[in-house]
Coordinates of C-alpha atoms and ligand atoms in Angstrom, one line a residue:
M6 CA 48.9 -129.2 10.7
C7 CA 46.1 -130.8 9.0
G8 CA 46.7 -134.1 8.4
I9 CA 45.5 -135.6 5.0
V10 CA 44.9 -139.5 4.1
G11 CA 44.1 -141.5 0.5
Y12 CA 43.4 -144.9 -0.3
L13 CA 42.9 -146.3 -4.1
G14 CA 42.1 -149.7 -3.9
K15 CA 39.5 -153.2 -3.9
H16 CA 39.8 -153.2 0.8
D17 CA 37.9 -151.7 3.0
T18 CA 38.0 -148.0 2.0
K19 CA 36.1 -146.3 5.0
G20 CA 38.1 -148.9 7.7
I21 CA 41.7 -147.3 5.8
L22 CA 40.7 -143.8 5.8
L23 CA 39.6 -143.7 9.3
D24 CA 42.5 -145.3 10.5
G25 CA 45.0 -143.4 8.7
L26 CA 43.3 -140.6 10.1
K27 CA 44.2 -141.7 13.7
E28 CA 47.5 -142.3 12.8
L29 CA 47.3 -138.3 11.9
E30 CA 45.8 -137.1 15.3
Y31 CA 48.7 -136.2 16.8
R32 CA 49.3 -133.3 14.6
G33 CA 46.5 -132.0 15.7
Y34 CA 43.0 -130.7 14.7
D35 CA 39.7 -129.3 15.3
S36 CA 37.2 -131.2 12.7
A37 CA 37.6 -134.0 9.8
G38 CA 36.0 -135.7 7.0
I39 CA 36.2 -138.5 4.4
A40 CA 34.7 -138.6 1.0
V41 CA 34.5 -142.5 -1.1
L42 CA 34.2 -142.5 -4.6
Q43 CA 32.7 -146.1 -6.0
G44 CA 32.0 -146.1 -10.1
D45 CA 30.3 -142.6 -10.2
E46 CA 28.5 -142.6 -7.0
F47 CA 30.1 -140.7 -4.2
S48 CA 30.1 -141.1 -0.5
Y49 CA 30.9 -138.4 1.9
F50 CA 31.2 -137.3 6.3
K51 CA 31.7 -134.7 8.1
A52 CA 32.5 -133.7 11.4
V53 CA 33.2 -130.8 14.2
G54 CA 35.9 -132.2 17.1
K55 CA 37.5 -135.5 17.9
L56 CA 37.2 -138.5 14.9
V57 CA 35.3 -140.5 17.6
N58 CA 32.4 -138.2 16.1
L59 CA 32.7 -138.7 12.4
E60 CA 33.0 -142.4 13.5
A61 CA 29.7 -142.4 14.5
K62 CA 28.3 -140.3 11.1
T63 CA 30.1 -143.4 9.0
A64 CA 28.8 -146.1 11.0
G65 CA 26.3 -147.3 8.7
F66 CA 28.5 -147.1 5.5
S67 CA 30.7 -149.7 4.5
T68 CA 32.2 -149.7 0.8
S69 CA 32.9 -153.3 -1.6
G70 CA 34.8 -153.4 -4.3
F71 CA 37.2 -151.1 -6.1
A72 CA 37.3 -147.4 -4.9
A73 CA 38.6 -144.0 -4.5
G74 CA 38.9 -142.2 -0.9
I75 CA 40.5 -139.3 0.9
G76 CA 40.7 -137.8 4.2
H77 CA 41.3 -134.9 5.7
T78 CA 42.0 -133.6 9.8
R79 CA 41.7 -129.8 9.7
W80 CA 43.3 -127.6 12.1
A81 CA 41.7 -124.2 11.0
T82 CA 43.5 -121.3 9.5
H83 CA 40.8 -119.8 7.3
G84 CA 37.7 -120.1 9.0
K85 CA 36.2 -121.2 12.0
P86 CA 35.9 -125.2 13.1
T87 CA 32.7 -126.3 11.4
E88 CA 31.5 -129.0 9.2
I89 CA 31.3 -126.6 6.7
N90 CA 34.5 -125.6 6.5
A91 CA 35.5 -129.4 7.5
H92 CA 37.1 -131.2 4.7
P93 CA 36.5 -132.5 1.5
H94 CA 35.4 -129.6 -0.3
L95 CA 32.7 -130.5 -2.9
G96 CA 32.6 -129.2 -6.1
E97 CA 29.9 -130.2 -8.8
S98 CA 31.5 -133.9 -9.5
S99 CA 34.7 -133.7 -7.4
Y100 CA 36.4 -133.4 -3.7
V101 CA 39.0 -132.1 -2.8
V102 CA 41.3 -132.2 0.6
H103 CA 44.1 -130.1 1.0
N104 CA 46.8 -129.1 3.6
G105 CA 48.6 -125.3 3.6
I106 CA 47.5 -121.7 3.3
I107 CA 46.6 -120.9 -0.5
E108 CA 47.9 -117.2 -0.2
N109 CA 45.8 -116.1 -3.4
Y110 CA 43.1 -117.5 -2.9
Q111 CA 40.5 -114.4 -2.6
E112 CA 41.9 -113.0 -5.9
L113 CA 40.4 -116.9 -7.3
K114 CA 37.3 -117.2 -5.3
N115 CA 36.4 -113.5 -6.7
A116 CA 37.0 -114.4 -10.3
L117 CA 35.3 -118.0 -9.7
V118 CA 32.3 -115.7 -7.9
A119 CA 32.1 -113.5 -10.3
G120 CA 31.8 -116.6 -13.3
G121 CA 28.8 -117.7 -11.5
V122 CA 30.1 -120.0 -8.8
H123 CA 28.6 -120.7 -5.4
F124 CA 31.2 -121.2 -2.5
L125 CA 29.9 -123.1 0.7
S126 CA 33.0 -122.3 3.0
Q127 CA 34.8 -119.7 4.4
T128 CA 38.1 -121.8 3.4
D129 CA 41.0 -121.3 1.2
T130 CA 41.0 -124.8 0.2
E131 CA 37.4 -124.6 -1.9
V132 CA 38.9 -122.8 -4.8
I133 CA 40.6 -126.1 -5.6
V134 CA 38.2 -128.0 -6.6
H135 CA 36.0 -125.0 -7.8
L136 CA 38.9 -124.0 -10.3
F137 CA 39.5 -127.3 -11.4
E138 CA 36.0 -128.0 -12.3
S139 CA 35.4 -124.4 -13.9
L140 CA 39.0 -125.6 -16.3
M141 CA 37.5 -129.0 -16.9
N142 CA 33.9 -126.9 -18.4
S143 CA 36.6 -125.3 -20.3
G144 CA 36.8 -128.2 -22.1
M145 CA 40.3 -129.1 -20.5
E146 CA 41.0 -132.9 -19.6
P147 CA 41.5 -133.5 -16.3
M148 CA 44.7 -134.0 -15.8
Q149 CA 45.3 -131.3 -18.3
A150 CA 42.8 -128.9 -15.8
F151 CA 44.8 -130.4 -12.5
R152 CA 47.8 -129.7 -13.9
E153 CA 46.5 -126.1 -14.6
T154 CA 45.0 -125.9 -11.5
V155 CA 47.7 -126.3 -9.0
S156 CA 50.0 -124.0 -11.2
R157 CA 47.5 -120.8 -10.7
L158 CA 48.0 -121.6 -6.6
K159 CA 50.3 -119.6 -4.7
G160 CA 51.0 -120.8 -1.1
A161 CA 52.1 -123.9 0.6
Y162 CA 49.6 -127.2 -0.6
A163 CA 49.4 -131.1 -0.3
I164 CA 46.3 -131.7 -2.3
L165 CA 43.9 -135.0 -3.1
L166 CA 41.2 -135.2 -6.0
I167 CA 39.1 -137.5 -7.0
T168 CA 36.6 -136.8 -9.4
K169 CA 33.5 -138.8 -11.2
Q170 CA 35.1 -137.6 -14.6
M171 CA 37.9 -140.0 -14.0
P172 CA 37.0 -142.7 -11.5
D173 CA 39.2 -144.9 -10.1
T174 CA 42.1 -142.8 -9.7
I175 CA 43.4 -140.0 -7.2
F176 CA 44.9 -136.7 -8.2
F177 CA 47.8 -135.4 -6.4
A178 CA 50.2 -132.1 -5.5
K179 CA 52.6 -131.0 -3.3
H180 CA 54.4 -127.9 -2.2
G181 CA 55.5 -126.6 1.1
S182 CA 53.2 -129.2 3.0
P183 CA 54.4 -132.8 3.4
M184 CA 52.5 -135.9 1.4
I185 CA 54.0 -139.4 1.0
V186 CA 52.4 -142.0 -1.8
G187 CA 52.7 -145.6 -0.6
V188 CA 52.4 -148.8 -2.6
N189 CA 52.0 -152.7 -1.9
E190 CA 52.0 -155.9 -3.1
S191 CA 48.3 -155.8 -3.8
D192 CA 49.5 -152.5 -5.9
E193 CA 46.8 -150.6 -3.8
K194 CA 48.0 -147.1 -3.4
F195 CA 48.3 -145.1 -0.2
F196 CA 48.8 -141.4 0.7
G197 CA 49.7 -139.7 4.1
S198 CA 51.0 -136.4 5.3
S199 CA 53.1 -138.7 7.1
D200 CA 54.6 -142.0 7.8
A201 CA 52.7 -142.3 10.6
A202 CA 49.4 -143.0 8.1
L203 CA 51.4 -145.4 6.4
I204 CA 53.0 -148.1 8.2
G205 CA 51.3 -151.1 8.3
K206 CA 49.2 -150.7 4.9
C207 CA 52.5 -150.9 2.2
N208 CA 56.1 -150.8 2.4
R209 CA 57.4 -148.6 -0.8
V210 CA 56.9 -145.6 -0.7
V211 CA 58.1 -142.1 -2.7
Y212 CA 58.0 -139.0 -0.5
L213 CA 56.9 -136.3 -2.8
E214 CA 59.2 -133.4 -3.6
D215 CA 57.9 -129.9 -3.7
G216 CA 56.4 -128.9 -7.3
Q217 CA 55.3 -132.6 -7.8
L218 CA 51.9 -133.7 -9.4
G219 CA 49.7 -136.5 -10.9
F220 CA 47.8 -139.1 -10.6
V221 CA 47.6 -142.9 -9.2
S222 CA 45.2 -145.2 -11.1
R223 CA 44.5 -148.7 -11.1
T224 CA 47.5 -149.4 -13.6
G225 CA 50.0 -147.8 -11.3
I226 CA 51.4 -143.8 -10.8
H227 CA 52.0 -140.9 -12.8
L228 CA 54.1 -138.5 -11.6
E229 CA 55.4 -135.0 -13.3
N230 CA 57.3 -132.0 -11.8
S231 CA 57.2 -129.2 -14.4
N232 CA 55.4 -130.7 -17.1
A233 CA 57.9 -133.4 -17.3
C234 CA 57.3 -137.0 -16.4
V235 CA 59.3 -138.1 -13.2
V236 CA 60.1 -141.5 -12.5
P237 CA 59.1 -142.6 -8.5
R238 CA 61.7 -142.9 -6.6
F239 CA 60.6 -145.0 -3.9
A240 CA 62.0 -145.8 -0.2
A241 CA 61.0 -148.1 2.7
L242 CA 59.1 -147.0 5.5
P243 CA 60.1 -146.7 9.3
E244 CA 59.4 -149.4 11.7
S245 CA 57.5 -147.5 14.4
K246 CA 54.5 -145.0 14.6
L247 CA 56.2 -143.0 17.7
A248 CA 58.9 -142.9 15.7
A249 CA 57.1 -141.9 12.7
Q250 CA 55.0 -139.0 14.9
K251 CA 58.3 -137.8 15.6
E252 CA 59.8 -138.0 12.0
G253 CA 63.3 -138.9 13.2
F254 CA 63.6 -136.1 16.0
R255 CA 64.4 -137.4 19.5
F256 CA 61.5 -135.2 21.1
F257 CA 58.4 -133.9 19.9
M258 CA 60.4 -130.5 21.3
E259 CA 63.1 -131.2 18.6
K260 CA 60.7 -131.4 15.9
E261 CA 59.1 -128.3 17.0
I262 CA 62.3 -126.2 17.2
Y263 CA 62.9 -127.9 13.7
E264 CA 59.3 -127.4 12.2
Q265 CA 60.0 -123.4 13.1
S266 CA 60.8 -122.6 9.7
E267 CA 58.2 -124.1 7.9
V268 CA 55.6 -122.6 10.8
L269 CA 56.7 -119.3 10.4
S270 CA 56.5 -119.5 6.9
D271 CA 52.7 -120.4 7.6
T272 CA 52.2 -117.8 10.3
L273 CA 53.6 -114.7 7.6
I274 CA 51.4 -116.4 4.7
G275 CA 48.8 -113.8 3.4
R276 CA 49.9 -111.2 5.9
L277 CA 52.8 -109.3 4.2
A278 CA 52.0 -106.9 1.6
D279 CA 54.9 -104.9 0.0
E280 CA 53.5 -101.8 2.4
A281 CA 51.6 -102.8 4.5
I282 CA 50.4 -105.4 7.0
V283 CA 47.1 -107.1 6.6
F284 CA 44.8 -109.2 9.1
D285 CA 41.4 -110.3 7.1
E286 CA 40.4 -111.6 10.5
L287 CA 40.4 -108.0 11.7
D288 CA 38.1 -105.5 11.8
P289 CA 39.6 -102.4 10.6
S290 CA 37.7 -100.3 13.6
L291 CA 39.4 -102.5 16.2
L292 CA 41.9 -99.6 17.2
D293 CA 39.2 -96.8 16.3
G294 CA 40.1 -94.5 20.0
I295 CA 43.0 -97.2 21.5
N296 CA 45.7 -94.9 22.5
E297 CA 47.5 -97.8 24.8
I298 CA 47.4 -101.3 24.6
K299 CA 47.9 -104.1 27.8
L300 CA 48.9 -107.4 27.0
C301 CA 48.3 -109.8 29.3
A302 CA 49.9 -113.8 29.5
C303 CA 51.6 -116.2 31.1
G304 CA 54.8 -118.5 31.2
T305 CA 56.2 -118.3 27.9
S306 CA 53.4 -116.3 26.2
Y307 CA 54.1 -113.5 28.8
H308 CA 57.9 -113.6 27.4
A309 CA 56.1 -113.1 24.2
A310 CA 54.2 -110.3 25.4
L311 CA 56.9 -108.6 27.3
A312 CA 59.5 -108.7 24.2
S313 CA 56.7 -106.9 21.9
S314 CA 56.2 -104.2 24.6
Y315 CA 59.3 -103.0 23.2
L316 CA 58.0 -103.3 19.6
F317 CA 54.9 -101.3 19.9
E318 CA 55.9 -98.6 21.9
R319 CA 59.1 -98.2 19.6
L320 CA 57.1 -99.0 16.2
G321 CA 53.5 -98.7 16.9
K322 CA 54.0 -95.2 18.8
I323 CA 51.4 -96.7 22.0
R324 CA 51.6 -96.5 25.4
T325 CA 51.9 -100.2 26.5
S326 CA 51.5 -102.2 29.0
V327 CA 52.4 -105.5 30.1
E328 CA 50.4 -107.7 32.9
I329 CA 50.9 -111.6 34.3
A330 CA 47.7 -113.2 34.1
S331 CA 47.6 -113.9 37.8
E332 CA 48.7 -111.0 39.1
L333 CA 46.7 -108.8 37.1
R334 CA 43.3 -110.9 38.5
Y335 CA 43.5 -109.4 42.0
K336 CA 45.6 -106.0 41.6
E337 CA 41.9 -103.8 41.1
P338 CA 43.5 -102.8 38.1
L339 CA 42.6 -99.0 36.4
L340 CA 41.1 -100.6 33.0
C341 CA 40.2 -97.4 30.5
S342 CA 38.1 -97.9 27.5
D343 CA 40.6 -97.1 25.6
T344 CA 43.0 -99.4 26.2
L345 CA 42.8 -102.8 23.4
F346 CA 43.4 -105.4 25.8
V347 CA 45.5 -108.3 24.1
A348 CA 45.4 -112.0 26.1
I349 CA 48.7 -113.9 24.2
S350 CA 48.0 -118.1 24.9
Q351 CA 49.0 -120.8 23.0
S352 CA 46.3 -123.1 24.0
G353 CA 43.9 -120.2 24.7
E354 CA 42.7 -122.4 28.1
T355 CA 44.8 -120.8 29.9
A356 CA 42.3 -120.1 33.4
D357 CA 44.3 -116.8 34.8
T358 CA 45.0 -115.8 31.3
L359 CA 41.2 -116.5 30.5
E360 CA 40.0 -115.0 33.8
T361 CA 41.7 -111.7 32.6
L362 CA 39.6 -111.6 29.2
K363 CA 36.5 -111.8 30.9
M364 CA 37.5 -108.6 33.3
A365 CA 38.8 -106.2 30.4
R366 CA 35.7 -107.3 28.6
A367 CA 33.4 -106.5 32.2
A368 CA 35.7 -103.1 31.7
G369 CA 34.1 -102.3 28.9
L370 CA 37.5 -102.6 27.1
K371 CA 38.1 -103.9 23.1
T372 CA 39.7 -107.5 23.4
L373 CA 42.2 -109.5 21.0
V374 CA 43.3 -112.7 21.5
I375 CA 46.6 -113.9 20.1
C376 CA 46.0 -117.3 20.1
N377 CA 47.3 -121.4 18.5
V378 CA 44.1 -122.7 18.8
D379 CA 40.6 -121.5 16.7
N380 CA 37.5 -122.0 19.0
S381 CA 39.2 -122.6 21.8
S382 CA 37.8 -120.8 25.7
M383 CA 39.8 -117.5 24.6
V384 CA 39.1 -117.0 21.1
R385 CA 35.2 -117.6 22.0
E386 CA 35.6 -114.8 24.6
A387 CA 37.8 -112.3 23.0
D388 CA 36.1 -109.3 20.7
A389 CA 38.9 -110.5 18.0
A390 CA 41.3 -113.1 17.8
I391 CA 44.5 -113.9 15.2
L392 CA 45.6 -117.3 15.1
T393 CA 49.5 -118.0 15.0
R394 CA 49.4 -120.6 12.7
A395 CA 51.9 -122.7 14.4
G396 CA 50.1 -126.4 14.3
I397 CA 49.9 -128.8 17.7
E398 CA 52.6 -127.9 20.1
K399 CA 53.0 -131.6 21.5
G400 CA 56.2 -130.7 23.7
V401 CA 55.0 -128.8 27.1
A402 CA 58.0 -126.5 26.5
S403 CA 57.0 -124.4 24.4
T404 CA 59.2 -123.2 21.2
K405 CA 57.2 -122.5 17.7
A406 CA 54.4 -121.4 19.6
F407 CA 56.5 -118.9 20.8
A408 CA 58.2 -117.7 17.9
T409 CA 54.6 -117.6 15.7
Q410 CA 53.5 -115.5 19.1
M411 CA 56.6 -113.4 18.7
V412 CA 55.8 -112.6 15.0
V413 CA 52.1 -112.3 15.0
L414 CA 52.7 -109.3 18.0
W415 CA 55.8 -108.1 15.4
M416 CA 53.4 -107.6 12.7
F417 CA 50.2 -106.4 14.9
S418 CA 52.9 -103.6 16.3
L419 CA 53.4 -102.5 12.6
Y420 CA 49.8 -103.0 11.3
V421 CA 48.8 -100.5 14.7
A422 CA 51.7 -98.2 13.6
Q423 CA 50.3 -97.9 9.9
T424 CA 46.7 -97.7 11.4
K425 CA 48.0 -94.4 13.6
G426 CA 50.0 -93.5 10.7
A427 CA 53.0 -94.1 12.6
I428 CA 55.5 -95.2 10.3
G429 CA 56.6 -94.2 6.9
T430 CA 56.4 -96.0 3.4
Q431 CA 60.3 -97.0 3.4
A432 CA 60.2 -97.8 7.4
M433 CA 57.5 -100.2 6.5
R434 CA 59.2 -101.8 3.3
E435 CA 62.1 -102.5 6.0
Q436 CA 60.2 -103.9 8.4
I437 CA 58.5 -106.3 6.1
A438 CA 61.6 -107.0 4.7
L439 CA 63.1 -108.0 8.0
L440 CA 60.1 -110.3 8.4
R441 CA 60.6 -112.3 5.2
E442 CA 63.6 -113.0 6.0
I443 CA 62.5 -114.6 9.7
P444 CA 61.4 -118.3 8.6
A445 CA 65.4 -118.7 7.0
V446 CA 66.9 -117.2 10.0
V447 CA 65.3 -119.9 12.6
K448 CA 66.1 -122.6 10.0
V449 CA 68.7 -125.0 12.6
D450 CA 72.4 -125.5 11.7
D451 CA 73.4 -128.9 11.8
G452 CA 77.1 -127.9 12.7
L453 CA 75.9 -125.5 15.2
H454 CA 73.6 -127.6 16.6
E455 CA 76.2 -130.3 16.6
R456 CA 78.3 -127.4 18.2
I457 CA 75.8 -126.9 21.1
R458 CA 75.4 -130.4 22.1
R459 CA 79.1 -130.5 22.5
L460 CA 79.0 -127.7 24.8
S461 CA 76.0 -128.7 26.7
K462 CA 78.1 -131.5 28.7
R463 CA 80.0 -128.6 30.4
Y464 CA 76.6 -127.2 31.9
L465 CA 75.0 -129.9 33.9
H466 CA 75.9 -128.4 37.5
G467 CA 77.0 -125.1 39.0
H468 CA 75.2 -123.3 41.3
G469 CA 72.8 -121.5 39.4
F470 CA 72.6 -119.6 35.8
F471 CA 72.2 -116.3 34.8
F472 CA 70.5 -115.4 31.6
I473 CA 71.1 -111.7 30.7
G474 CA 70.0 -109.3 27.8
R475 CA 68.9 -105.8 27.1
D476 CA 66.2 -104.6 26.0
I477 CA 63.9 -107.2 24.0
F478 CA 66.9 -109.4 24.6
F479 CA 65.8 -109.1 28.1
P480 CA 62.4 -111.1 28.0
L481 CA 64.3 -113.5 25.6
A482 CA 66.7 -113.7 28.2
L483 CA 63.7 -114.2 30.7
E484 CA 62.5 -117.2 27.9
G485 CA 65.9 -119.1 27.9
A486 CA 65.8 -119.5 31.8
L487 CA 62.4 -120.6 31.8
K488 CA 63.4 -123.2 29.0
L489 CA 66.4 -124.4 31.1
K490 CA 64.1 -124.5 34.1
E491 CA 61.4 -126.5 32.9
I492 CA 63.3 -129.6 31.1
S493 CA 66.4 -129.4 33.3
Y494 CA 65.4 -128.8 36.8
L495 CA 68.7 -126.7 37.1
H496 CA 67.8 -123.3 38.8
A497 CA 68.1 -120.2 35.8
E498 CA 67.1 -116.8 36.1
G499 CA 66.8 -114.6 33.2
Y500 CA 68.3 -110.5 34.4
P501 CA 67.9 -107.2 32.8
S502 CA 71.7 -107.0 31.9
G503 CA 72.2 -103.8 33.2
E504 CA 71.1 -104.9 36.8
M505 CA 73.8 -107.2 37.4
K506 CA 75.1 -104.4 39.4
H507 CA 72.3 -103.9 41.7
G508 CA 73.2 -106.9 43.7
P509 CA 73.1 -110.4 41.5
I510 CA 76.9 -109.9 40.7
A511 CA 77.1 -110.9 44.3
L512 CA 77.1 -114.5 42.9
A513 CA 79.7 -114.2 40.4
D514 CA 82.1 -117.2 40.7
P515 CA 83.3 -119.7 38.5
E516 CA 80.3 -122.0 39.2
L517 CA 77.7 -119.4 38.5
F518 CA 76.6 -120.0 34.6
T519 CA 76.1 -116.9 32.4
I520 CA 74.7 -116.9 29.1
A521 CA 74.6 -113.8 27.8
L522 CA 72.8 -112.5 25.0
M523 CA 75.0 -110.1 23.0
P524 CA 73.3 -108.8 20.1
K525 CA 75.6 -106.6 17.7
N526 CA 72.3 -104.6 16.6
L527 CA 71.0 -103.5 19.8
L528 CA 73.1 -101.8 23.0
Y529 CA 76.3 -104.5 22.6
D530 CA 78.8 -102.0 23.6
K531 CA 76.3 -101.5 27.3
T532 CA 75.8 -105.4 26.9
K533 CA 79.4 -106.1 26.6
S534 CA 80.6 -103.4 29.5
N535 CA 78.1 -105.8 31.7
V536 CA 79.6 -108.7 30.7
E537 CA 83.1 -107.9 31.7
E538 CA 81.7 -107.1 35.2
L539 CA 80.8 -110.7 35.9
S540 CA 84.1 -111.7 33.7
A541 CA 86.4 -109.9 36.1
R542 CA 84.7 -111.4 39.0
D543 CA 85.4 -114.8 37.3
A544 CA 81.7 -115.9 36.7
T545 CA 81.9 -118.8 34.0
I546 CA 80.2 -116.9 30.6
C547 CA 79.0 -118.3 27.6
A548 CA 78.3 -115.5 25.0
I549 CA 76.2 -115.7 21.7
S550 CA 76.9 -113.3 19.5
D551 CA 78.1 -113.1 15.7
T552 CA 81.6 -111.8 17.1
P553 CA 84.1 -113.9 19.8
F554 CA 84.1 -111.8 23.0
E555 CA 87.9 -112.6 24.6
K556 CA 85.9 -112.6 27.9
A557 CA 83.9 -115.3 27.5
D558 CA 84.5 -118.6 28.5
D559 CA 82.6 -120.3 25.7
F560 CA 81.2 -118.7 22.8
I561 CA 77.7 -119.7 20.9
P562 CA 78.1 -118.1 17.0
I563 CA 75.0 -116.5 15.5
A564 CA 75.1 -114.9 11.6
A565 CA 75.4 -111.3 11.4
H566 CA 72.8 -109.7 10.7
A567 CA 72.1 -106.0 10.0
H568 CA 69.2 -105.7 12.5
Y569 CA 68.6 -107.2 15.9
M570 CA 65.1 -108.8 15.4
P571 CA 67.2 -111.7 13.2
E572 CA 69.0 -111.8 15.7
F573 CA 66.7 -112.0 18.2
F574 CA 65.3 -115.2 16.7
E575 CA 68.7 -116.7 15.9
M576 CA 69.3 -116.3 19.7
M577 CA 66.4 -118.1 20.3
V578 CA 67.1 -121.2 18.1
V579 CA 70.1 -121.3 20.3
L580 CA 68.4 -121.3 23.9
Q581 CA 65.7 -123.7 23.1
L582 CA 68.2 -125.9 22.1
L583 CA 70.9 -125.3 24.7
S584 CA 68.1 -126.3 27.0
M585 CA 67.1 -129.1 25.1
E586 CA 70.5 -130.7 24.8
I587 CA 71.2 -129.8 28.3
A588 CA 68.1 -132.0 29.4
I589 CA 68.8 -134.7 27.8
R590 CA 72.1 -135.2 28.8
L591 CA 70.5 -135.2 32.4
G592 CA 67.8 -138.5 31.0
N593 CA 64.7 -136.1 31.4
D594 CA 61.4 -136.4 29.4
V595 CA 61.9 -133.7 27.6
D596 CA 58.4 -134.2 26.2
M597 CA 56.7 -134.5 29.6
P598 CA 58.6 -132.5 31.9
R599 CA 57.8 -133.2 35.9
N600 CA 55.1 -131.6 37.6
L601 CA 54.1 -129.9 34.1
A602 CA 51.4 -129.9 31.8
K603 CA 50.2 -128.7 28.7
S604 CA 47.9 -126.0 29.5
V605 CA 47.1 -124.9 32.9
T606 CA 43.5 -124.9 32.9
V607 CA 43.4 -123.9 37.0
E608 CA 44.5 -121.2 39.2
Ligands
LIG723 C1 56.0 -122.4 28.4 O1 57.0 -123.7 27.7 C2 55.3 -123.4 29.4 N1 54.7 -124.3 27.8 C3 54.1 -122.6 29.9 O2 55.2 -121.3 30.3 C4 53.1 -121.8 28.8 O3 53.5 -120.7 28.2 C5 52.1 -120.9 30.1 O4 51.5 -122.3 30.9 C6 51.1 -120.4 28.8 O5 50.2 -121.1 28.1 P1 49.4 -120.5 27.1 O6 50.2 -120.0 26.4 O7 48.7 -121.9 26.4 O8 48.7 -119.7 27.8

């Protein structure tokens, strides 16, 4: 999730921009930059890594008098975290910063390059400033060129642009990514990706809506939507910066559960064609000579690996094995060169997973990492990487990281299928349609959340939890159990439903809580009979399904779906919310659970 700031006024533009970027650090980034226009004089600075590096580069720079400035912290999605790829991006006489993903950037770029435009960066963002300038060069006025530029963009964007052709002005546009514009008593104008960057600087803000664009100048705010002028609707800012960073949620974990819908849209952008999966970042030869996939990870990422293994064999028709990294390291494995080694890691720094990646490379295997952090150790180590685009995950308990890993692995299983000719056109169309449903499926329903919050008071004790499921819902059961363990400190086990009768059912009694995942579209009757066995022994059962189950003591409804994959993702959200609400009732620090770290960089 990139961060954007802007300022139009006569005070210390550099200081205001840098302070704003600091307030957005919580959004995560790997490079940053600012550009300032005073009169017709541009100054700009970019740096990789932390903001202190950018501060050092701007140490000798200051502004006095009226200026227009924009700033950006970048979380790499297209192109490595380098200075060249850092924002702002320059045209001939304009600078732009952007948060989001321009889905059609390649076709826009191809047309501009064919027209003689020279691109410096690998980013999608750079097309914005070159398109804007090419339209001005064709005779359009700046606002007309900006309006036309925005109309040609597909995808998600929050944009700020400054140009010598219209000094003392900042152009803005918002669609799919957040953008706020604020004004203070001195009539200074401020921009930010979230409240946090504006608190203390202004008191009246406009939360821009999708489709809105315009500019701020010395005289005010010009706001449009669909070519019609719009009267800005001002609101008050929250007081607390930390509250602002949590954007009104109680914990970062809660915010990240609610963010999953938006984030999964980013994960999918540019990767779904009508009848094919597209991974621009992969060399088509990656799968040459590959007859097996070996997935390797830890913790939640291991659960994503295990769940996706069902898809690689069912959809990809390729032999697939799954390893826990800390086990693989010392089991003297047989690693064969026709195996693609796939490491899955949110941080890209987990020591055990990183070491197995090195083992695989040393054994001559091709390696791929599914990761959320570009330029992490694993991304640098592997032959290829697919970024999950989850944005920073502040909660120690993984939520959106797991969701994005699952979607990327699901897409990759289809990518394997299409590469190996193992899937027909109709079947691929159906899978792509299912993938497109998922951002809406994971959108949190407030009524359901409130029902889960109320229900959670019944599950604060007991002598343990079983989370049970079959097939791909067994790894989801493992994940649900881990979520509960790591933030409520209550004991929980994930178990295959069919295995309960092979011992664990001996634990069944009213104090044994069983959370039963009962998808209608996958082995429902089999699962139902397993749950009935537990109910017959008076275990306390909470069924998660689209249909009430008379033998359950509690029931959490999900929507009726025509396929088990939407059921998987909707149940995932239920399990995340249930564990969080139980932990909140127990008074635990949901974001920073005891004994845990966000990234385990030691053995
Ligand atoms: C899960 O909620 C934890 N955050 C933990 O299990 C985590 O998934 C594991 O440590 C692996 O981390 P990684 O994905 O960064 O490699």
